[in-house]
Tab-separated table of C-alpha atoms and ligand atoms in Angstrom:
chain	number	residue	atom	x	y	z
P	1218	MET	CA	-7.963	27.909	-17.446
P	1219	SER	CA	-4.248	27.560	-16.833
P	1220	SER	CA	-1.186	26.743	-18.661
P	1221	ALA	CA	-0.234	24.517	-15.898
P	1222	VAL	CA	0.517	20.770	-16.610
P	1223	ALA	CA	0.283	17.905	-14.082
P	1224	ILE	CA	2.233	15.085	-13.956
P	1225	PHE	CA	1.040	11.840	-12.385
P	1226	GLY	CA	3.855	9.179	-12.488
P	1227	GLY	CA	3.488	5.515	-11.833
P	1228	THR	CA	4.340	1.832	-12.934
P	1229	PHE	CA	0.562	1.459	-13.754
P	1230	ASP	CA	1.207	-2.243	-13.498
P	1231	PRO	CA	-1.698	-2.851	-14.158
P	1232	PRO	CA	-3.493	0.791	-14.282
P	1233	HIS	CA	-6.867	0.672	-12.030
P	1234	PHE	CA	-9.494	3.024	-10.948
P	1235	GLY	CA	-7.591	3.977	-8.003
P	1236	HIS	CA	-5.432	6.021	-10.146
P	1237	LEU	CA	-7.843	6.829	-13.031
P	1238	ARG	CA	-10.279	8.259	-10.501
P	1239	ALA	CA	-7.487	10.097	-8.444
P	1240	ALA	CA	-6.296	11.417	-11.755
P	1241	SER	CA	-9.604	12.597	-13.055
P	1242	GLU	CA	-10.301	14.180	-9.519
P	1243	ALA	CA	-7.189	16.020	-9.417
P	1244	ALA	CA	-7.570	17.247	-12.869
P	1245	GLU	CA	-11.290	18.754	-12.222
P	1246	LYS	CA	-10.295	20.206	-8.832
P	1247	LEU	CA	-7.260	21.812	-10.183
P	1248	ALA	CA	-8.625	22.797	-13.339
P	1249	VAL	CA	-5.504	22.001	-14.739
P	1250	GLU	CA	-5.883	20.923	-18.850
P	1251	ASP	CA	-2.902	19.552	-19.584
P	1252	PHE	CA	-2.930	16.456	-17.244
P	1253	ARG	CA	-0.443	13.698	-18.213
P	1254	LEU	CA	-0.166	10.108	-16.972
P	1255	VAL	CA	3.570	9.005	-17.293
P	1256	PRO	CA	4.361	5.402	-16.765
P	1257	ALA	CA	7.810	4.626	-15.568
P	1258	GLY	CA	10.258	2.881	-17.737
P	1259	ARG	CA	12.449	0.779	-15.475
P	1260	PRO	CA	11.464	1.636	-12.185
P	1261	PRO	CA	14.605	1.953	-9.972
P	1262	HIS	CA	12.844	1.249	-6.727
P	1263	ARG	CA	11.312	-2.106	-7.892
P	1264	GLN	CA	13.120	-5.476	-8.151
P	1265	GLY	CA	11.203	-6.144	-11.373
P	1266	SER	CA	7.911	-4.984	-12.862
P	1267	TRP	CA	5.516	-7.628	-13.883
P	1268	ALA	CA	4.344	-6.306	-17.212
P	1269	SER	CA	6.934	-5.193	-19.946
P	1270	PRO	CA	7.353	-1.249	-20.059
P	1271	GLU	CA	5.505	-1.553	-23.490
P	1272	ASP	CA	2.790	-3.619	-22.148
P	1273	ARG	CA	2.074	-0.964	-19.365
P	1274	LEU	CA	2.281	1.852	-21.720
P	1275	GLU	CA	-0.268	-0.010	-23.784
P	1276	MET	CA	-2.795	-0.686	-20.674
P	1277	LEU	CA	-2.531	2.853	-19.637
P	1278	ARG	CA	-3.461	4.214	-23.365
P	1279	ALA	CA	-6.248	1.722	-23.398
P	1280	ALA	CA	-7.466	3.055	-19.991
P	1281	VAL	CA	-7.662	6.490	-21.022
P	1282	ARG	CA	-8.575	6.175	-24.544
P	1283	PRO	CA	-12.257	7.311	-24.170
P	1284	TRP	CA	-11.377	10.406	-22.216
P	1285	SER	CA	-9.113	13.080	-24.528
P	1286	ASP	CA	-8.497	15.116	-21.439
P	1287	LEU	CA	-6.026	12.630	-20.021
P	1288	GLN	CA	-3.048	12.261	-21.621
P	1289	VAL	CA	-0.210	9.477	-21.732
P	1290	ASP	CA	3.153	10.748	-21.760
P	1291	ASP	CA	5.482	7.977	-22.735
P	1292	ARG	CA	8.951	9.776	-22.466
P	1293	GLU	CA	10.171	7.359	-19.560
P	1294	ILE	CA	9.318	4.222	-21.645
P	1295	HIS	CA	11.630	5.568	-24.291
P	1296	ARG	CA	14.231	6.988	-22.189
P	1297	PRO	CA	17.259	4.648	-21.631
P	1298	GLY	CA	18.530	3.978	-18.271
P	1299	PRO	CA	16.575	3.856	-14.947
P	1300	SER	CA	13.497	6.202	-14.918
P	1301	TYR	CA	13.995	8.776	-12.524
P	1302	MET	CA	11.258	11.579	-12.072
P	1303	VAL	CA	13.521	14.415	-11.460
P	1304	ASP	CA	14.823	13.732	-15.051
P	1305	THR	CA	10.869	13.785	-16.457
P	1306	LEU	CA	10.589	16.814	-14.610
P	1307	ASP	CA	13.518	18.541	-15.911
P	1308	SER	CA	12.621	17.660	-19.506
P	1309	ILE	CA	9.122	18.946	-18.734
P	1310	ARG	CA	10.601	22.130	-17.363
P	1311	ARG	CA	12.530	23.003	-20.188
P	1312	GLU	CA	9.537	22.415	-22.586
P	1313	VAL	CA	6.822	24.453	-20.503
P	1314	GLY	CA	9.389	27.408	-19.356
P	1315	GLU	CA	7.773	29.134	-16.292
P	1316	SER	CA	4.369	27.626	-16.465
P	1317	PRO	CA	3.466	25.440	-13.094
P	1318	ILE	CA	4.202	21.975	-13.166
P	1319	LEU	CA	1.942	20.044	-10.445
P	1320	LEU	CA	3.523	16.772	-9.833
P	1321	ALA	CA	0.573	14.630	-8.504
P	1322	LEU	CA	1.116	11.471	-6.316
P	1323	GLY	CA	-0.593	9.238	-3.882
P	1324	GLN	CA	0.088	9.826	-0.071
P	1325	ASP	CA	1.978	6.407	0.101
P	1326	ALA	CA	3.891	7.732	-2.675
P	1327	ALA	CA	4.405	11.038	-0.946
P	1328	ASN	CA	5.361	9.501	2.142
P	1329	GLN	CA	8.539	7.815	0.614
P	1330	LEU	CA	9.843	10.875	-1.244
P	1331	HIS	CA	12.877	11.132	0.491
P	1332	ARG	CA	13.986	7.759	-1.242
P	1333	TRP	CA	13.592	9.489	-4.806
P	1334	HIS	CA	16.646	10.131	-6.997
P	1335	GLU	CA	17.623	13.815	-6.030
P	1336	TRP	CA	14.511	14.470	-4.205
P	1337	HIS	CA	15.048	17.809	-3.034
P	1338	ARG	CA	15.135	19.050	-6.594
P	1339	LEU	CA	11.573	17.712	-7.077
P	1340	ILE	CA	10.308	20.758	-5.365
P	1341	ASP	CA	12.327	23.273	-7.201
P	1342	LEU	CA	11.006	21.819	-10.373
P	1343	ALA	CA	7.405	21.127	-9.446
P	1344	HIS	CA	4.822	21.695	-7.111
P	1345	LEU	CA	3.793	18.516	-5.206
P	1346	VAL	CA	0.044	17.603	-5.185
P	1347	ILE	CA	-0.620	14.834	-2.713
P	1348	MET	CA	-3.922	12.729	-3.003
P	1349	THR	CA	-5.686	10.842	-0.476
P	1350	ARG	CA	-5.398	7.140	-0.474
P	1351	PRO	CA	-6.817	4.512	1.980
P	1352	HIS	CA	-4.585	2.776	4.473
P	1353	SER	CA	-2.000	5.729	3.968
P	1354	ARG	CA	-1.593	8.661	6.720
P	1355	PRO	CA	0.644	11.669	5.901
P	1356	ARG	CA	3.760	10.042	7.719
P	1357	TYR	CA	6.987	12.059	6.532
P	1358	SER	CA	10.483	11.687	8.325
P	1359	GLY	CA	13.463	13.880	8.775
P	1360	ALA	CA	14.193	16.670	6.036
P	1361	LEU	CA	10.964	15.728	4.123
P	1362	ALA	CA	8.894	16.418	7.091
P	1363	ASP	CA	10.412	19.794	7.113
P	1364	LEU	CA	10.136	20.496	3.741
P	1365	VAL	CA	6.431	19.723	3.589
P	1366	ALA	CA	5.919	21.676	6.819
P	1367	GLN	CA	7.665	24.876	5.169
P	1368	ARG	CA	6.063	24.522	1.673
P	1369	ARG	CA	2.491	23.285	2.824
P	1370	THR	CA	-0.322	25.551	1.463
P	1371	ARG	CA	-4.331	25.150	1.546
P	1372	SER	CA	-4.677	27.483	-1.341
P	1373	LYS	CA	-4.823	25.651	-4.726
P	1374	ALA	CA	-5.125	29.110	-6.224
P	1375	ALA	CA	-1.237	29.681	-5.093
P	1376	LEU	CA	-0.004	26.744	-7.132
P	1377	PHE	CA	-0.873	28.897	-10.197
P	1378	LYS	CA	0.944	32.080	-8.805
P	1379	GLN	CA	4.599	30.360	-9.228
P	1380	PRO	CA	5.941	27.769	-11.138
P	1381	ALA	CA	6.964	25.475	-8.513
P	1382	GLY	CA	7.844	24.813	-4.674
P	1383	LEU	CA	4.806	24.400	-2.770
P	1384	VAL	CA	2.926	21.188	-1.380
P	1385	CYS	CA	-0.931	20.724	-1.354
P	1386	ARG	CA	-2.689	18.041	-0.281
P	1387	ILE	CA	-6.347	17.447	-1.760
P	1388	GLU	CA	-8.802	14.768	-1.139
P	1389	VAL	CA	-10.034	12.432	-3.721
P	1390	THR	CA	-12.487	9.528	-3.322
P	1391	ARG	CA	-10.808	6.914	-1.302
P	1392	LEU	CA	-10.645	3.695	-3.484
P	1393	ALA	CA	-8.812	0.635	-1.936
P	1394	ILE	CA	-7.385	-0.582	-4.935
P	1395	SER	CA	-3.762	-1.431	-6.065
P	1396	SER	CA	-1.996	-3.316	-8.794
P	1397	THR	CA	-0.384	-5.316	-6.499
P	1398	ASP	CA	-3.860	-6.970	-5.385
P	1399	ILE	CA	-5.320	-7.002	-8.935
P	1400	ARG	CA	-1.561	-9.018	-9.919
P	1401	ARG	CA	-2.302	-11.460	-6.801
P	1402	GLN	CA	-5.996	-11.882	-7.864
P	1403	ILE	CA	-5.056	-12.878	-11.353
P	1404	ALA	CA	-2.240	-15.237	-10.176
P	1405	ASN	CA	-4.871	-16.957	-8.013
P	1406	GLY	CA	-7.351	-17.545	-10.986
P	1407	GLY	CA	-9.416	-14.748	-9.586
P	1408	ASN	CA	-11.425	-12.016	-12.105
P	1409	PRO	CA	-10.244	-8.483	-11.148
P	1410	ARG	CA	-13.226	-6.898	-13.016
P	1411	PHE	CA	-14.784	-3.326	-11.834
P	1412	LEU	CA	-11.272	-2.843	-10.151
P	1413	LEU	CA	-9.878	-1.589	-13.665
P	1414	PRO	CA	-11.427	-0.769	-17.174
P	1415	GLN	CA	-12.485	-3.812	-18.948
P	1416	SER	CA	-10.413	-2.590	-22.027
P	1417	VAL	CA	-7.249	-3.362	-19.282
P	1418	VAL	CA	-8.731	-6.560	-18.452
P	1419	GLY	CA	-8.922	-7.603	-21.923
P	1420	TYR	CA	-5.619	-6.688	-22.924
P	1421	ILE	CA	-4.202	-8.593	-19.773
P	1422	ARG	CA	-6.375	-11.779	-20.876
P	1423	GLU	CA	-5.110	-11.599	-24.416
P	1424	ARG	CA	-1.610	-11.209	-23.366
P	1425	GLY	CA	-1.732	-13.610	-20.288
P	1426	LEU	CA	-0.292	-11.236	-18.147
P	1427	TYR	CA	0.336	-11.792	-14.445
P	1428	GLU	CA	-0.745	-15.259	-14.631
P	1429	GLU	CA	2.525	-16.644	-13.111
P	1430	ARG	CA	2.527	-16.536	-9.643
P	1431	PRO	CA	5.345	-14.639	-8.413
P	1432	GLY	CA	7.857	-15.940	-5.957
P	1433	GLN	CA	8.169	-12.819	-3.919
P	1434	ASP	CA	5.942	-9.359	-4.532
P	1435	GLU	CA	8.821	-6.486	-4.193
F	115	LIG	P1	1.768	-1.298	-6.745
F	115	LIG	O1	0.937	-2.225	-5.752
F	115	LIG	O2	2.042	-2.423	-7.639
F	115	LIG	O3	2.426	-0.661	-6.183
F	115	LIG	P2	-0.208	0.889	-7.144
F	115	LIG	O4	-1.817	0.345	-7.316
F	115	LIG	O5	0.399	1.285	-5.815
F	115	LIG	O6	0.882	-0.588	-7.609
F	115	LIG	P3	1.289	2.653	-8.453
F	115	LIG	O7	1.530	2.494	-9.933
F	115	LIG	O8	2.730	2.069	-7.661
F	115	LIG	O9	0.306	1.864	-8.197
F	115	LIG	O10	1.000	4.218	-8.168
F	115	LIG	C1	1.244	5.205	-8.757
F	115	LIG	C2	0.716	6.257	-8.406
F	115	LIG	O11	-0.451	6.241	-7.859
F	115	LIG	C3	1.556	6.939	-6.883
F	115	LIG	O12	1.515	8.024	-6.718
F	115	LIG	C4	0.219	6.063	-6.029
F	115	LIG	O13	0.249	6.610	-4.502
F	115	LIG	C5	-0.905	6.612	-6.892
F	115	LIG	N1	-2.184	5.614	-6.368
F	115	LIG	C6	-2.240	4.135	-6.895
F	115	LIG	N2	-3.468	3.621	-6.108
F	115	LIG	C7	-3.947	4.921	-5.654
F	115	LIG	C8	-5.478	4.837	-5.026
F	115	LIG	N3	-6.029	3.657	-5.023
F	115	LIG	N4	-5.795	5.906	-4.730
F	115	LIG	C9	-4.958	7.002	-4.798
F	115	LIG	N5	-3.906	7.224	-5.344
F	115	LIG	C10	-3.267	5.843	-5.792
F	116	LIG	MG1	2.382	1.538	-5.609
């Protein structure tokens, strides 16, 4: 047991079993009790998200409702302006003092980390825990490649001996599920059951989310 906190950010538009299984396995493998899913408020790197921030928050809450060990942290939804992970980590760092913070992200997101706002500061604030994802191999460019090479550790225990600064990759069950694919299925009149919790499918149906076919996806 540790006082470490894990942060798993995303648009969760909608949340699906790829997210949830990865979160569950990461929490278990790292033995982190405080595991928080953080829906992005207004993601700066996307044209527009399909469901409102409030709907994405509600869907995520519905998804993890049966599981008290997975928390939803709504600070990005309620923070004005664009959602930057570095601001979220700053505010969590103020709360947890010197405890380790683990920033969990899928391999596709990790490959793009150099595009995140003030990305150099992320590693000062947290460890990076990179979770495997189908169709995404580790592919880092430039300064990000150097950083990953320098900070990489295979030791999970090392993550709990310092507050931030290391990069660790963990294997999770590879589920080839994406929100984009689910949105597309719904827009085409398909049924996305078994890709995401039924509670979320029910919420989507009730609100008629994702039924409009987007002109251009991202
Ligand atoms: P979209 O298709 O809209 O981009 P997504 O399925 O990629 O949605 P995001 O909300 O963008 O979901 O992802 C949030 C985080 O979850 C990212 O770090 C991403 O890498 C990770 N993630 C998403 N799906 C999976 C999956 N199937 N397996 C492992 N990690 C995943
Ligand atoms: Mg994505």
